[in-house]
Coordinates of N, CA and C in Angstrom, one line a residue:
Chain A
G1373 N 67.2 98.6 95.9 CA 67.0 98.4 94.5 C 68.2 98.7 93.6
A1374 N 68.0 98.6 92.3 CA 69.0 98.9 91.3 C 70.2 98.0 91.5
V1375 N 70.0 96.7 91.4 CA 71.1 95.7 91.5 C 71.5 95.2 90.1
V1376 N 72.8 95.1 89.9 CA 73.3 94.6 88.7 C 74.2 93.4 89.0
S1377 N 74.0 92.3 88.3 CA 74.9 91.2 88.5 C 75.7 90.9 87.2
Q1378 N 76.8 90.2 87.4 CA 77.6 89.7 86.3 C 77.9 88.3 86.5
H1379 N 78.0 87.6 85.4 CA 78.4 86.1 85.5 C 79.3 85.8 84.3
P1380 N 80.4 85.1 84.5 CA 80.9 84.7 85.8 C 81.6 85.8 86.5
S1381 N 82.0 85.5 87.7 CA 82.7 86.5 88.5 C 84.2 86.5 88.1
W1382 N 84.7 85.3 87.7 CA 86.0 85.1 87.2 C 86.0 84.0 86.2
V1383 N 87.0 84.1 85.3 CA 87.1 83.0 84.3 C 88.5 83.0 83.8
I1384 N 89.0 81.8 83.6 CA 90.3 81.5 83.0 C 90.1 80.7 81.7
C1385 N 90.7 81.2 80.7 CA 90.6 80.5 79.4 C 91.9 80.4 78.7
K1386 N 91.9 79.5 77.7 CA 93.1 79.4 76.9 C 93.1 80.4 75.7
S1387 N 94.3 80.8 75.3 CA 94.4 81.7 74.2 C 93.8 81.2 73.0
G1388 N 93.0 82.0 72.3 CA 92.3 81.6 71.1 C 90.9 81.2 71.3
T1389 N 90.5 81.0 72.5 CA 89.1 80.7 72.7 C 88.2 81.9 73.0
S1390 N 86.9 81.7 73.0 CA 86.0 82.9 73.2 C 85.4 82.7 74.6
V1391 N 85.1 83.9 75.2 CA 84.5 83.9 76.5 C 83.3 84.9 76.5
K1392 N 82.2 84.4 77.1 CA 81.0 85.3 77.2 C 80.8 85.7 78.6
I1393 N 80.5 87.0 78.8 CA 80.2 87.5 80.1 C 78.8 88.1 80.1
E1394 N 78.0 87.8 81.1 CA 76.7 88.3 81.1 C 76.5 89.4 82.2
C1395 N 75.7 90.3 81.9 CA 75.4 91.4 82.8 C 73.9 91.6 82.8
R1396 N 73.3 91.5 84.1 CA 71.9 91.5 84.2 C 71.5 92.6 85.2
S1397 N 70.4 93.3 84.9 CA 69.8 94.2 85.9 C 68.7 93.4 86.5
L1398 N 68.8 93.2 87.8 CA 67.9 92.3 88.5 C 66.6 92.8 88.9
D1399 N 66.5 94.1 89.2 CA 65.2 94.7 89.7 C 64.8 95.9 89.0
F1400 N 65.3 96.1 87.8 CA 64.9 97.3 87.0 C 65.2 97.0 85.5
Q1401 N 64.5 97.7 84.7 CA 64.8 97.6 83.3 C 65.8 98.6 82.8
A1402 N 66.8 98.1 82.2 CA 68.0 98.9 81.8 C 67.9 99.2 80.3
T1403 N 67.6 100.5 80.1 CA 67.5 100.9 78.7 C 68.9 100.9 78.1
T1404 N 69.9 101.3 78.9 CA 71.3 101.4 78.4 C 72.2 100.6 79.3
M1405 N 73.1 99.9 78.7 CA 74.2 99.2 79.5 C 75.5 99.6 78.9
F1406 N 76.5 99.6 79.8 CA 77.8 100.0 79.5 C 78.8 98.9 79.9
W1407 N 79.8 98.8 79.1 CA 80.9 97.9 79.4 C 82.2 98.6 79.5
Y1408 N 82.9 98.3 80.6 CA 84.2 99.0 81.0 C 85.2 97.9 81.1
R1409 N 86.5 98.3 80.9 CA 87.6 97.4 81.1 C 88.6 98.2 82.1
Q1410 N 89.1 97.4 83.0 CA 90.1 98.0 83.9 C 91.3 97.1 84.0
F1411 N 92.4 97.7 83.6 CA 93.7 97.0 83.8 C 94.2 97.3 85.2
P1412 N 95.1 96.4 85.7 CA 95.6 96.6 87.1 C 96.2 97.9 87.4
K1413 N 95.7 98.5 88.5 CA 96.2 99.8 88.9 C 95.9 101.0 87.9
Q1414 N 94.9 100.7 87.1 CA 94.5 101.8 86.2 C 93.0 102.1 86.4
S1415 N 92.6 103.1 85.7 CA 91.2 103.6 85.8 C 90.3 102.7 84.9
L1416 N 89.0 103.0 85.0 CA 88.0 102.3 84.1 C 88.0 103.0 82.8
M1417 N 88.0 102.2 81.7 CA 87.9 102.8 80.4 C 86.6 102.2 79.7
L1418 N 85.8 103.1 79.2 CA 84.6 102.7 78.6 C 84.9 102.0 77.3
M1419 N 84.3 100.8 77.1 CA 84.5 100.1 75.8 C 83.4 100.3 74.9
A1420 N 82.2 100.3 75.4 CA 81.0 100.4 74.5 C 79.8 100.7 75.3
T1421 N 78.8 101.2 74.6 CA 77.5 101.5 75.1 C 76.5 100.8 74.3
S1422 N 75.6 100.1 75.0 CA 74.6 99.4 74.2 C 73.2 99.7 74.7
N1423 N 72.3 99.9 73.7 CA 70.9 100.2 74.0 C 70.1 98.9 73.5
E1424 N 69.1 98.6 74.3 CA 68.3 97.4 74.0 C 67.8 97.4 72.6
G1425 N 68.0 96.4 71.9 CA 67.5 96.2 70.6 C 68.3 96.9 69.5
S1426 N 69.4 97.5 69.8 CA 70.1 98.2 68.7 C 71.6 97.8 68.9
K1427 N 72.4 98.2 67.9 CA 73.8 97.8 67.9 C 74.5 98.7 68.9
A1428 N 75.6 98.1 69.4 CA 76.4 98.8 70.4 C 77.2 99.9 69.8
T1429 N 77.5 100.9 70.5 CA 78.4 102.0 70.1 C 79.7 101.8 70.8
Y1430 N 80.8 101.6 70.0 CA 82.1 101.3 70.5 C 82.9 102.6 70.6
E1431 N 83.7 102.6 71.7 CA 84.7 103.7 71.8 C 85.8 103.5 70.8
Q1432 N 86.5 104.6 70.6 CA 87.6 104.6 69.6 C 88.7 103.7 70.1
G1433 N 89.1 102.8 69.2 CA 90.2 101.9 69.6 C 89.7 100.6 70.1
V1434 N 88.4 100.4 70.3 CA 87.9 99.1 70.7 C 87.4 98.3 69.5
E1435 N 87.9 97.1 69.3 CA 87.6 96.4 68.1 C 86.2 95.7 68.3
K1436 N 85.3 96.2 67.5 CA 83.9 95.6 67.6 C 83.8 94.2 67.2
D1437 N 84.7 93.7 66.3 CA 84.6 92.3 65.9 C 85.2 91.4 66.9
K1438 N 86.0 92.0 67.8 CA 86.6 91.2 68.9 C 85.8 91.1 70.1
F1439 N 85.2 92.3 70.4 CA 84.3 92.4 71.6 C 82.9 92.5 71.2
L1440 N 82.2 91.4 71.1 CA 80.8 91.4 70.6 C 79.9 91.7 71.7
I1441 N 79.0 92.6 71.5 CA 78.1 93.0 72.6 C 76.7 92.8 72.0
N1442 N 75.8 92.2 72.9 CA 74.5 91.9 72.5 C 73.6 92.4 73.7
H1443 N 72.6 93.2 73.4 CA 71.7 93.7 74.4 C 70.3 93.3 74.0
A1444 N 70.0 92.0 74.2 CA 68.8 91.5 73.6 C 67.5 91.8 74.4
S1445 N 67.7 92.1 75.6 CA 66.5 92.4 76.4 C 66.8 93.6 77.4
L1446 N 65.8 94.1 78.0 CA 66.0 95.2 78.9 C 66.6 94.8 80.3
T1447 N 67.0 93.6 80.4 CA 67.6 93.1 81.6 C 68.9 92.4 81.4
L1448 N 69.3 92.2 80.1 CA 70.5 91.4 79.9 C 71.3 91.9 78.7
S1449 N 72.6 92.1 79.0 CA 73.6 92.4 78.0 C 74.7 91.4 78.1
T1450 N 75.3 91.0 77.0 CA 76.4 90.1 77.0 C 77.6 90.7 76.2
L1451 N 78.8 90.4 76.8 CA 80.0 90.7 76.1 C 80.8 89.5 75.8
T1452 N 81.1 89.2 74.5 CA 81.8 88.1 74.1 C 83.2 88.5 73.7
V1453 N 84.2 88.0 74.3 CA 85.6 88.3 73.9 C 86.0 87.1 73.0
T1454 N 86.1 87.4 71.7 CA 86.4 86.4 70.7 C 87.9 86.2 70.5
S1455 N 88.3 85.0 70.3 CA 89.8 84.7 70.1 C 90.6 85.5 71.1
A1456 N 90.4 85.2 72.4 CA 91.0 85.9 73.5 C 92.5 85.6 73.5
H1457 N 93.3 86.7 73.8 CA 94.7 86.6 74.0 C 95.1 87.1 75.3
P1458 N 96.3 86.8 75.8 CA 96.7 87.2 77.1 C 96.6 88.7 77.4
E1459 N 96.7 89.5 76.3 CA 96.6 91.0 76.5 C 95.1 91.4 76.8
D1460 N 94.2 90.5 76.6 CA 92.8 90.7 76.9 C 92.5 90.5 78.4
S1461 N 93.4 89.9 79.1 CA 93.2 89.7 80.5 C 93.0 91.0 81.2
S1462 N 91.9 91.1 81.9 CA 91.5 92.4 82.5 C 90.3 92.1 83.5
F1463 N 89.9 93.2 84.1 CA 88.7 93.2 84.9 C 87.6 93.9 84.1
Y1464 N 86.6 93.2 83.8 CA 85.5 93.8 82.9 C 84.3 94.1 83.8
I1465 N 83.8 95.3 83.8 CA 82.7 95.8 84.6 C 81.6 96.3 83.7
C1466 N 80.4 95.9 84.0 CA 79.3 96.4 83.3 C 78.5 97.4 84.2
S1467 N 77.8 98.3 83.6 CA 76.8 99.1 84.4 C 75.5 99.2 83.6
A1468 N 74.5 99.6 84.3 CA 73.2 99.7 83.6 C 72.5 101.0 84.1
S1469 N 71.8 101.6 83.2 CA 71.0 102.8 83.6 C 69.6 102.6 83.1
R1470 N 68.7 103.2 83.9 CA 67.3 103.1 83.5 C 66.9 103.8 82.3
A1471 N 67.5 105.0 82.1 CA 67.1 105.8 80.9 C 68.3 105.9 80.0
G1472 N 68.1 106.4 78.8 CA 69.2 106.5 77.9 C 70.1 107.8 78.2
G1473 N 71.2 107.9 77.6 CA 72.1 109.0 77.9 C 73.1 108.8 78.9
G1474 N 74.3 109.4 78.8 CA 75.4 109.1 79.7 C 75.2 109.8 81.0
T1475 N 74.3 110.7 81.2 CA 74.3 111.4 82.4 C 73.4 110.8 83.5
D1476 N 72.6 109.8 83.0 CA 71.7 109.1 84.0 C 72.6 108.2 84.9
T1477 N 72.1 108.0 86.1 CA 72.8 107.3 87.1 C 73.1 105.9 86.5
Q1478 N 74.3 105.4 86.7 CA 74.7 104.1 86.3 C 74.9 103.2 87.5
Y1479 N 74.4 102.0 87.5 CA 74.5 101.0 88.5 C 75.5 100.0 88.1
F1480 N 76.6 99.8 88.9 CA 77.7 98.9 88.4 C 77.5 97.5 88.9
G1481 N 77.9 96.6 88.0 CA 78.0 95.2 88.4 C 79.2 94.9 89.2
P1482 N 79.4 93.7 89.7 CA 80.5 93.4 90.6 C 81.8 93.1 89.8
G1483 N 81.7 93.0 88.5 CA 82.9 92.8 87.7 C 83.2 91.3 87.4
T1484 N 83.9 91.1 86.3 CA 84.4 89.8 85.9 C 85.8 89.8 85.6
R1485 N 86.6 89.0 86.3 CA 88.0 89.0 86.1 C 88.4 87.9 85.1
L1486 N 88.9 88.3 83.9 CA 89.3 87.4 82.9 C 90.8 87.2 82.8
T1487 N 91.2 86.0 82.9 CA 92.6 85.6 82.7 C 92.8 84.7 81.5
V1488 N 93.6 85.2 80.5 CA 93.8 84.4 79.3 C 95.2 83.8 79.4
L1489 N 95.3 82.5 79.3 CA 96.6 81.8 79.4 C 97.3 81.7 78.1
Chain B
E902 N 86.7 116.4 73.8 CA 86.7 115.2 74.6 C 87.0 115.6 76.1
L903 N 86.1 115.1 77.0 CA 86.3 115.5 78.4 C 87.5 114.8 78.9
K904 N 88.3 115.6 79.6 CA 89.5 115.0 80.3 C 89.4 115.3 81.8
V905 N 89.8 114.3 82.5 CA 89.6 114.4 84.0 C 91.0 114.1 84.6
E906 N 91.3 115.0 85.5 CA 92.6 114.8 86.2 C 92.4 114.8 87.7
Q907 N 92.8 113.7 88.3 CA 92.7 113.6 89.8 C 94.1 113.8 90.4
N908 N 94.2 114.4 91.5 CA 95.4 114.4 92.2 C 95.2 114.6 93.7
P909 N 96.0 114.0 94.5 CA 97.2 113.2 94.1 C 96.8 111.8 93.6
L910 N 97.7 111.1 93.0 CA 97.4 109.7 92.5 C 97.5 108.8 93.7
F911 N 98.3 109.1 94.6 CA 98.5 108.3 95.8 C 98.6 109.2 97.0
L912 N 97.9 108.7 98.1 CA 97.8 109.5 99.3 C 98.0 108.6 100.5
S913 N 99.1 108.8 101.2 CA 99.4 108.0 102.4 C 98.9 108.9 103.6
M914 N 97.9 108.4 104.3 CA 97.3 109.2 105.4 C 97.6 108.7 106.7
Q915 N 97.7 109.6 107.7 CA 97.8 109.2 109.1 C 96.4 109.2 109.7
E916 N 96.1 108.2 110.5 CA 94.8 108.2 111.1 C 94.6 109.5 111.9
G917 N 93.4 110.0 111.8 CA 93.0 111.1 112.6 C 93.3 112.5 111.9
K918 N 94.0 112.4 110.8 CA 94.2 113.7 110.1 C 93.3 113.9 108.9
N919 N 93.3 115.1 108.4 CA 92.4 115.5 107.3 C 93.1 115.6 106.0
Y920 N 92.4 115.2 104.9 CA 93.0 115.2 103.6 C 92.0 115.6 102.5
T921 N 92.5 116.0 101.4 CA 91.6 116.4 100.3 C 92.1 115.8 99.0
I922 N 91.2 115.3 98.2 CA 91.5 114.8 96.8 C 90.8 115.7 95.9
Y923 N 91.5 116.1 94.8 CA 91.1 117.1 93.8 C 90.7 116.4 92.5
C924 N 89.7 116.9 91.9 CA 89.3 116.4 90.6 C 89.0 117.5 89.7
N925 N 89.8 117.7 88.7 CA 89.7 118.8 87.7 C 89.2 118.1 86.4
Y926 N 88.3 118.8 85.7 CA 87.8 118.3 84.4 C 87.7 119.4 83.4
S927 N 87.8 119.0 82.1 CA 88.1 120.0 81.1 C 86.9 120.7 80.5
T928 N 85.7 120.1 80.5 CA 84.6 120.7 79.8 C 83.3 120.7 80.7
T929 N 82.3 121.4 80.3 CA 81.1 121.5 81.1 C 80.5 120.1 81.4
S930 N 80.1 119.9 82.6 CA 79.4 118.7 82.9 C 78.3 119.0 83.9
D931 N 77.1 118.4 83.8 CA 76.0 118.7 84.6 C 75.9 117.9 85.9
R932 N 76.8 116.9 86.0 CA 76.8 116.1 87.3 C 78.1 115.4 87.4
L933 N 78.5 115.1 88.6 CA 79.8 114.5 88.9 C 79.6 113.5 90.0
Y934 N 80.2 112.3 89.7 CA 80.1 111.2 90.7 C 81.4 110.9 91.3
W935 N 81.4 110.5 92.6 CA 82.5 109.9 93.3 C 82.3 108.5 93.6
Y936 N 83.3 107.7 93.4 CA 83.2 106.2 93.7 C 84.4 105.8 94.5
R937 N 84.1 104.7 95.2 CA 85.2 104.0 96.0 C 85.4 102.6 95.4
Q938 N 86.6 102.2 95.3 CA 86.9 100.8 94.8 C 87.9 100.2 95.8
D939 N 87.5 99.0 96.3 CA 88.4 98.2 97.1 C 89.1 97.2 96.2
P940 N 90.3 96.8 96.6 CA 91.0 95.9 95.7 C 90.2 94.7 95.3
G941 N 90.2 94.4 94.0 CA 89.5 93.2 93.5 C 88.0 93.4 93.4
K942 N 87.5 94.5 93.7 CA 86.1 94.7 93.7 C 85.7 95.8 92.7
S943 N 84.4 95.8 92.5 CA 83.8 96.8 91.6 C 83.7 98.2 92.3
L944 N 82.9 99.1 91.7 CA 82.8 100.4 92.2 C 81.6 100.5 93.2
E945 N 81.8 101.3 94.2 CA 80.8 101.6 95.2 C 80.5 103.1 95.0
S946 N 79.2 103.4 94.8 CA 78.9 104.8 94.6 C 78.9 105.5 95.9
L947 N 79.6 106.7 95.9 CA 79.6 107.5 97.2 C 78.7 108.7 97.1
F948 N 78.9 109.5 96.0 CA 78.1 110.8 95.9 C 77.8 111.1 94.5
V949 N 76.7 111.8 94.3 CA 76.5 112.4 93.0 C 76.2 113.9 93.3
L950 N 76.9 114.7 92.6 CA 76.8 116.2 92.8 C 76.2 116.8 91.5
L951 N 75.1 117.5 91.7 CA 74.2 117.8 90.6 C 74.3 119.3 90.2
S952 N 74.8 120.2 91.0 CA 74.8 121.6 90.7 C 76.0 122.3 91.3
N953 N 76.2 123.5 90.8 CA 77.3 124.3 91.3 C 77.1 124.6 92.7
G954 N 78.1 124.4 93.5 CA 78.0 124.7 94.9 C 77.5 123.5 95.7
A955 N 77.2 122.4 95.1 CA 76.6 121.2 95.8 C 77.7 120.7 96.8
V956 N 77.2 120.3 97.9 CA 78.0 119.7 98.9 C 77.3 118.5 99.5
K957 N 77.9 117.4 99.6 CA 77.3 116.2 100.2 C 78.3 115.6 101.2
Q958 N 77.7 115.1 102.3 CA 78.5 114.5 103.3 C 78.0 113.2 103.7
E959 N 78.9 112.2 104.0 CA 78.5 110.9 104.5 C 79.6 110.5 105.4
G960 N 79.4 110.5 106.7 CA 80.4 110.1 107.6 C 81.6 111.0 107.6
R961 N 82.8 110.4 107.3 CA 84.0 111.2 107.3 C 84.3 111.8 105.9
L962 N 83.4 111.5 105.0 CA 83.7 112.0 103.6 C 82.7 113.1 103.2
M963 N 83.3 114.1 102.6 CA 82.5 115.3 102.1 C 82.9 115.6 100.7
A964 N 82.0 115.7 99.8 CA 82.3 116.1 98.4 C 81.7 117.4 98.1
S965 N 82.3 118.2 97.2 CA 81.8 119.5 96.8 C 82.1 119.6 95.3
L966 N 81.3 120.5 94.7 CA 81.4 120.8 93.3 C 81.4 122.2 93.0
D967 N 82.4 122.7 92.2 CA 82.4 124.0 91.7 C 82.4 123.9 90.1
T968 N 81.3 124.1 89.5 CA 81.2 123.9 88.1 C 81.9 125.0 87.3
K969 N 82.0 126.2 87.9 CA 82.7 127.3 87.2 C 84.2 127.0 87.1
A970 N 84.7 126.5 88.2 CA 86.1 126.1 88.2 C 86.4 124.8 87.6
R971 N 85.3 124.0 87.3 CA 85.4 122.6 86.9 C 86.3 121.8 87.8
L972 N 85.9 121.9 89.1 CA 86.6 121.3 90.2 C 85.7 120.7 91.2
S973 N 86.0 119.4 91.5 CA 85.4 118.8 92.6 C 86.4 118.3 93.7
T974 N 86.0 118.4 94.9 CA 86.9 117.9 95.9 C 86.3 116.8 96.8
L975 N 87.1 115.9 97.3 CA 86.6 114.9 98.2 C 87.5 115.1 99.5
H976 N 86.8 115.5 100.5 CA 87.5 115.8 101.8 C 87.3 114.7 102.8
I977 N 88.4 114.2 103.3 CA 88.4 113.2 104.3 C 88.7 113.8 105.7
T978 N 87.8 113.6 106.6 CA 88.0 114.1 108.0 C 88.4 113.0 108.9
A979 N 89.5 113.2 109.7 CA 89.9 112.3 110.7 C 90.0 110.9 110.1
A980 N 90.9 110.7 109.2 CA 91.0 109.4 108.5 C 91.1 108.2 109.4
V981 N 90.5 107.2 109.0 CA 90.6 105.9 109.7 C 90.9 104.8 108.7
H982 N 91.4 103.7 109.2 CA 92.0 102.6 108.3 C 90.9 102.1 107.3
D983 N 89.7 102.1 107.7 CA 88.6 101.6 106.8 C 88.4 102.4 105.5
L984 N 89.0 103.6 105.5 CA 88.9 104.4 104.3 C 89.9 104.1 103.3
S985 N 90.8 103.2 103.6 CA 91.8 102.8 102.6 C 91.1 102.2 101.4
A986 N 91.4 102.7 100.2 CA 90.7 102.3 99.0 C 91.2 103.2 97.9
T987 N 90.7 102.9 96.7 CA 91.0 103.9 95.6 C 89.7 104.6 95.3
Y988 N 89.8 105.9 95.1 CA 88.7 106.8 94.9 C 88.8 107.4 93.5
F989 N 87.6 107.3 92.8 CA 87.5 107.9 91.5 C 86.5 108.9 91.4
C990 N 86.8 110.0 90.7 CA 85.7 110.9 90.3 C 85.3 110.7 88.8
A991 N 84.1 111.0 88.5 CA 83.7 110.8 87.1 C 82.6 111.9 86.8
P992 N 83.0 112.9 86.1 CA 82.0 113.8 85.6 C 81.2 113.2 84.4
A993 N 80.0 113.5 84.3 CA 79.1 112.9 83.3 C 78.9 113.9 82.1
G994 N 79.3 113.5 81.0 CA 79.0 114.3 79.8 C 78.0 113.4 79.0
N995 N 78.3 113.1 77.8 CA 77.4 112.1 77.1 C 77.8 110.7 77.6
K996 N 78.8 110.6 78.4 CA 79.2 109.3 79.0 C 79.9 109.7 80.3
L997 N 80.2 108.7 81.1 CA 81.0 108.9 82.3 C 82.5 108.8 81.9
T998 N 83.3 109.8 82.3 CA 84.7 109.7 82.1 C 85.4 109.7 83.5
F999 N 86.2 108.7 83.7 CA 86.8 108.5 85.0 C 88.1 109.2 85.1
G1000 N 88.4 109.8 86.3 CA 89.7 110.2 86.6 C 90.6 109.0 86.8
G1001 N 91.9 109.3 86.9 CA 92.9 108.2 87.1 C 92.8 107.5 88.4
G1002 N 92.1 108.1 89.3 CA 92.0 107.4 90.6 C 93.0 107.9 91.6
T1003 N 92.6 107.9 92.9 CA 93.5 108.3 94.0 C 93.6 107.1 94.9
R1004 N 94.7 106.5 95.0 CA 94.9 105.4 95.9 C 95.2 105.9 97.3
V1005 N 94.3 105.5 98.3 CA 94.5 106.0 99.6 C 94.9 104.9 100.5
L1006 N 95.9 105.2 101.3 CA 96.3 104.2 102.3 C 96.4 104.9 103.6
V1007 N 95.6 104.4 104.6 CA 95.6 105.0 105.9 C 96.4 104.2 106.9
K1008 N 97.4 104.8 107.4 CA 98.3 104.1 108.3 C 97.9 104.4 109.8
P1009 N 98.1 103.5 110.7 CA 97.8 103.8 112.1 C 98.7 104.8 112.6

């Protein structure tokens, strides 16, 4: 149990376009979902936390108008990278937890590799 | 703000020998996770440590937690090539904060 999927697994786009990444909890209801970004050979950095039906909470330094997060249901959260630029190229990983709060176990998706040309 | 320091950042291991990865963190945390990441892949959960003195073992990996010292260790016994990966610790506060990772390369 506790499977999280992401779609697409990889995407290549042109600079200036927008890209949407989906994160789904397949066999449980996720009260909270998290979005992380990982640059090559670096650690994971939390971008934002989203709770179903409410606005996402963004970490310091993350532009909320550029990285749009929607958590419309208990099984789906989406991250839209608007007006993508090459510096947005990264590995984006989502996670989901059953309950609210950062200490509850998070189940990680397989990640989405974004390359912006 | 919780700060997490892992060391070493890179560990070249010989097969059959024992090694330890250290994870120090700056503020109180009530649980700590260890993850493994293979190149190009997402995270695989290894252990969750819930209390002071907790020790968990799975195969050649053993993790322990000392909440008073704010220190967790991941011990590798008799390293084998399959253990080559990057290992992250992540204490949980109001969110998970990841250490910088330890890249492990096990050589024959």
